[in-house]
Amino acid sequence: MPKFNCYSCNPPDCEDLTECQGAYKCWKSRVREVSGDEQVARGCTTNADQVAFYCAPGETESAQAFQKEGALYKIECCSEEFCNNGTFPELPVATFIDFYEEEIGVKHYVLLALAVICPVAIALLIFGVAFGAMRQRHRQRISRLLLLAGAPDDFSYKDDIKATAAGDSTLREIFEHSVSSGSGSGAPLLIQRTLGKQISLNECVGKGRYGEVWRGRWNGESVAVKIFFSKDEASWNRETEEFVREECPVVVMAPTGLAAHSIKGVTIHRCLSLPVDQQTTAKYSSLSAEQLLTLRKTLGRTRLFIIDEISMVSSLMLMYIHLRLTEIKSTNFPMGNANFVLFGDFLQLRPVSANPPFIPLTRLEIRNRLGSMGSFNLWHEFEYDELTINMRQKNDEPYADTLANIRLGNCEEQHLQCLSRRKFGCMSRATSEEITQLYCNLFKEGKVPVILMPTNDDCRLINNILLKETSSKHVTLTAIDCLSSVVRNKRIEEEAAKSVSSFADDCKRTAGALTTLVLSIGARVMLQRNIAMDKGLVNGSMGYVKEFKSSPSGEIVSVWVQFDGQDQLTSIGRATVRFEALKEVYYTRKQFPLQLAFAITIHKSQGLSLECAIVDAVSRCFGPGMIYVALSRVTTSAGLHLVELDPSKIIADMEAISEYNRLRKSITSEELSNDFNSLNLDQKRIVDRIIGNLKNGSNDKPIRLIVSGFGGTGKSRVISVLRRFICQEFVREECPVVVMAPTGLAAHSIKGVTIHRCLSLPVDQQKTAKYSSLSTEQLLTLRKTLGRTRLFIIDEISMVSSLMLMYIHLRLTEIKSTNFPMGNANFVLFGDFLQLRPVSANPPFIPLTRLEIRNRLGSMGSFNLWHEFEYDELTINMRQKNDKPYADTLANIRLGNCEEQHLQCLSTRKFGCMSRATSEEITKLYCNLCKEGKVPVILMPTNDDCRLINNTLLKETSSKHVTLTAIDCLSSVVRNKRIEEEAAKSVSSFADDCKRTAGALTTLVLSIGARVMLQRNIAVDKGLVNGSMGYVKEFKSIPSGEIVSVWYNLMVKIS
């Protein structure tokens, strides 16, 4: 079959023609969609098997139109060179409307009705069954509560209580709903209810706003009983305040037994009956009726809850505390509406395998652990204060200063010198033998040293060596394992046994119980379970083994330990733990809850104050804050002995630092007042207008305001004050105001984020990106973050195109689930349209073109968002307020006016001998300004001018020039060798045009001291944004000599 060359173009307009070679058939087509839109296309068939798919046998220009899925098609095929040129085939008058009318009959309407009615009926049935079941469970629960309170089974109030002229009584309802009654006797709730049921109430003699007074009989005597409707009434509080005995006015808690014992408190799990993690994070479960009554009696009137070591409490645990308190206090307010004070340092270690409390819960945690669809951020309910005086190292100020810097991740030369003096050993790292010898020497001096190591493997090695140093016989204690689940399948039982055998070296899989424990008299051990918190026998307590007790058969039944701070020996027997061997197949293990503790991990040491510690601050320290925690355990540097120190591992938790910075920005009313008073009259008017509208406005008329003004009128200052006012006004909301800008540099200058990052908008690469909707996960994330935002602020609006403004509108309608303009959100836009326009795009006040609407939005039409906004203006120049002639010149140049006095003002600033300064004169002036300590920036109109000056100044640097060549790689799968070669040639032709390569240069020449600019946003919060400038300080290479990183100092100030 012969082959031809054809024309090819894409729908809908078929504008850009290309050639298609080696075709069996050429074709052109016209399609009319159901909506009436028509599309045309040209193409070819290069596969002989597909000819019949496009063209019927013998089909020519007289081909007939045909219908498919409601659309009308007409395809003309031909077999000559470029024969598919010319006009497109014409379609007859559409007949596919009849097709729909024939197909849609009564049957379809019946099916549609059934499709709507059936699900609704099923849903109503399910709801009815669920409602009935919940009512039955509610009655049963009330019956159980009455039974627990001591009410007899046949108890009824109908015969005892009769209403009189005082009005209908609500007493029975009060009793049924467990609302307390009494006259302020001070007895606990259950005793009051028991006494109340022994009284025979005869008649109601009075009824008021807060309760009723009844005449009754009790033990043969006539009594008056006052019954309150609610404990929350002021009358109740007034009459019972002096009689109520507070059983537990303050509760002090901590996440671990050791931390709880050090503050004479209890663990959070024990206090609030929270689930304990075993292998995986435990799921929250509500209390039984009996547990709930007990906790209400104990904690119901607690005035203050204190939690220490809050850095070790995860965000999920904080949510569990909130849920438990809402149960106990019978309220939905955050943290049960109780008073809470949290103590801790977030620059110490994080919770193990969990997020710290200031990081919101993940969707997975919310779904799997809470069984909920959503949550809220408890952390923002707390205010912040800080202790700054170091008491532990107060007698060693140089060491205290070193620790303060290491805590923030800073370690300068003087800090390293302070620490290096505490190293021991002959080599850079002390050997195991030297560690053992130092431990023994310190022990002989009467000290109690603790060795802190980064990992369990390091601890195991040192513990085994020191165990050998003990003179007494070693005793091996083997765990006793037993299958606790009922398994009827022999194969599963064998697999479970094999699985348990594989856990021999991993006690995390066996609830912390060791498979084999080797001890001896004199061995240093740590308790692994809370036994008696009041006596200090908690998880983490350390001591020395003194004796083993055996049964008549010779089996060890108890280990007697002398714990630190205890006068008497403590007998430790086997403890039973339960763990999962296979899915839903459980084993129980009996083992002594002890482990060797000559050396312990740094994680175990958090919360301890030690007189003497041997610390291994090696490269295996894997987490931020580890070295700080280890070094800060000792009270003075004299008690510190360093095995090794790796300065590169002295790192701080940057998320924690960011959170501290956020907390420290808590604004007082006085500070806000000072901020507002520092504004000029023009700026105050704008702030008053926006804040007033925000407080008094409604969803019917959201704020839409454009604030303009020439450069230097203080638009950034107004944005800063607005942000602080709104954050203070809506302090409980997670994100009340969002500040955005179109570029990273502009966003950083106002402490905001880029529009693209904030709203997950597509980024342009070579050409304008097409709008795309969010995925379900992205949409849920943005709704959680921005769903309740009160005000959106965009700075540098002149750099935002009309298409980008439409993208912002579309994204906000997605997030807010509304079709109103800009998602019906409040918007304030700042900018000056007499500055530069958006690159290769129209400013926002110019409507979208038909081409943009069709190609970028995929729509048939649009509307003008710009007309939704009102206008205001700043007129007072603050930037050049001390140079009025220059300010006047700028104001005129902004409007395109340049008179003689303005030219004279500017001509005084010219330099050079000629009318235009030469490249050499520019270079010389730049170098002179640098020598004066200034940081000059040369601004040129074109990239070519910049390239010339940059190359000239690069030669002025004294260091060697380094050429960095781009590494290009074909990322698409191309099976045609010719196309691959053409692509390589095309890339080679881009050598001098970085616009075609997404801004990446083909060749970059640098040197030490060269002035550079960042071309990508790396970390907006740190000022590492597109446009940040600095000086090259160092090149890092790999052994092969290839440069892998460039180190430079930023010009941007970072707080």
CSV table of N, CA and C in Angstrom, one decimal, residues 22 42 236 275 321 333 475 502 714 788 795 896 908 967 997 1005 1024:
chain,number,residue,atom,x,y,z
A,22,GLY,N,4.7,9.5,5.9
A,22,GLY,CA,4.5,8.0,5.9
A,22,GLY,C,3.1,7.6,6.3
A,42,ARG,N,-7.3,18.0,11.3
A,42,ARG,CA,-6.7,17.3,10.2
A,42,ARG,C,-5.7,16.3,10.7
A,236,TRP,N,-26.5,28.5,93.5
A,236,TRP,CA,-25.8,27.3,94.0
A,236,TRP,C,-24.4,27.6,94.5
A,275,PRO,N,-5.4,5.1,77.4
A,275,PRO,CA,-4.9,3.8,76.9
A,275,PRO,C,-3.4,3.9,76.7
A,321,ILE,N,-6.3,13.9,76.1
A,321,ILE,CA,-6.5,14.6,77.4
A,321,ILE,C,-7.7,15.4,77.3
A,333,PHE,N,-16.4,22.1,75.8
A,333,PHE,CA,-15.4,23.2,75.7
A,333,PHE,C,-14.0,22.5,75.6
A,475,VAL,N,23.8,-14.4,86.5
A,475,VAL,CA,22.5,-15.1,86.5
A,475,VAL,C,21.7,-14.8,85.3
A,502,SER,N,11.6,-14.9,66.7
A,502,SER,CA,12.3,-13.9,65.9
A,502,SER,C,12.3,-12.6,66.7
A,714,GLY,N,4.2,53.5,52.5
A,714,GLY,CA,4.0,52.7,53.7
A,714,GLY,C,3.0,51.6,53.6
A,788,ARG,N,-11.6,29.1,57.5
A,788,ARG,CA,-12.1,30.1,58.4
A,788,ARG,C,-11.3,31.4,58.4
A,795,ASP,N,-0.2,41.7,48.3
A,795,ASP,CA,0.7,42.8,48.1
A,795,ASP,C,1.3,42.7,46.7
A,896,GLY,N,4.8,60.3,34.5
A,896,GLY,CA,5.3,60.5,33.2
A,896,GLY,C,5.7,62.0,33.0
A,908,THR,N,22.4,65.8,39.0
A,908,THR,CA,23.4,66.0,40.0
A,908,THR,C,23.9,64.6,40.5
A,967,ILE,N,23.8,19.6,34.0
A,967,ILE,CA,23.6,18.2,33.7
A,967,ILE,C,22.2,18.0,33.1
A,997,THR,N,14.8,27.1,29.3
A,997,THR,CA,15.2,26.0,30.2
A,997,THR,C,14.8,26.2,31.7
A,1005,VAL,N,29.5,30.5,35.7
A,1005,VAL,CA,30.9,30.7,36.2
A,1005,VAL,C,30.9,31.5,37.5
A,1024,LEU,N,15.1,32.5,52.1
A,1024,LEU,CA,15.8,31.9,51.0
A,1024,LEU,C,14.8,31.8,49.8
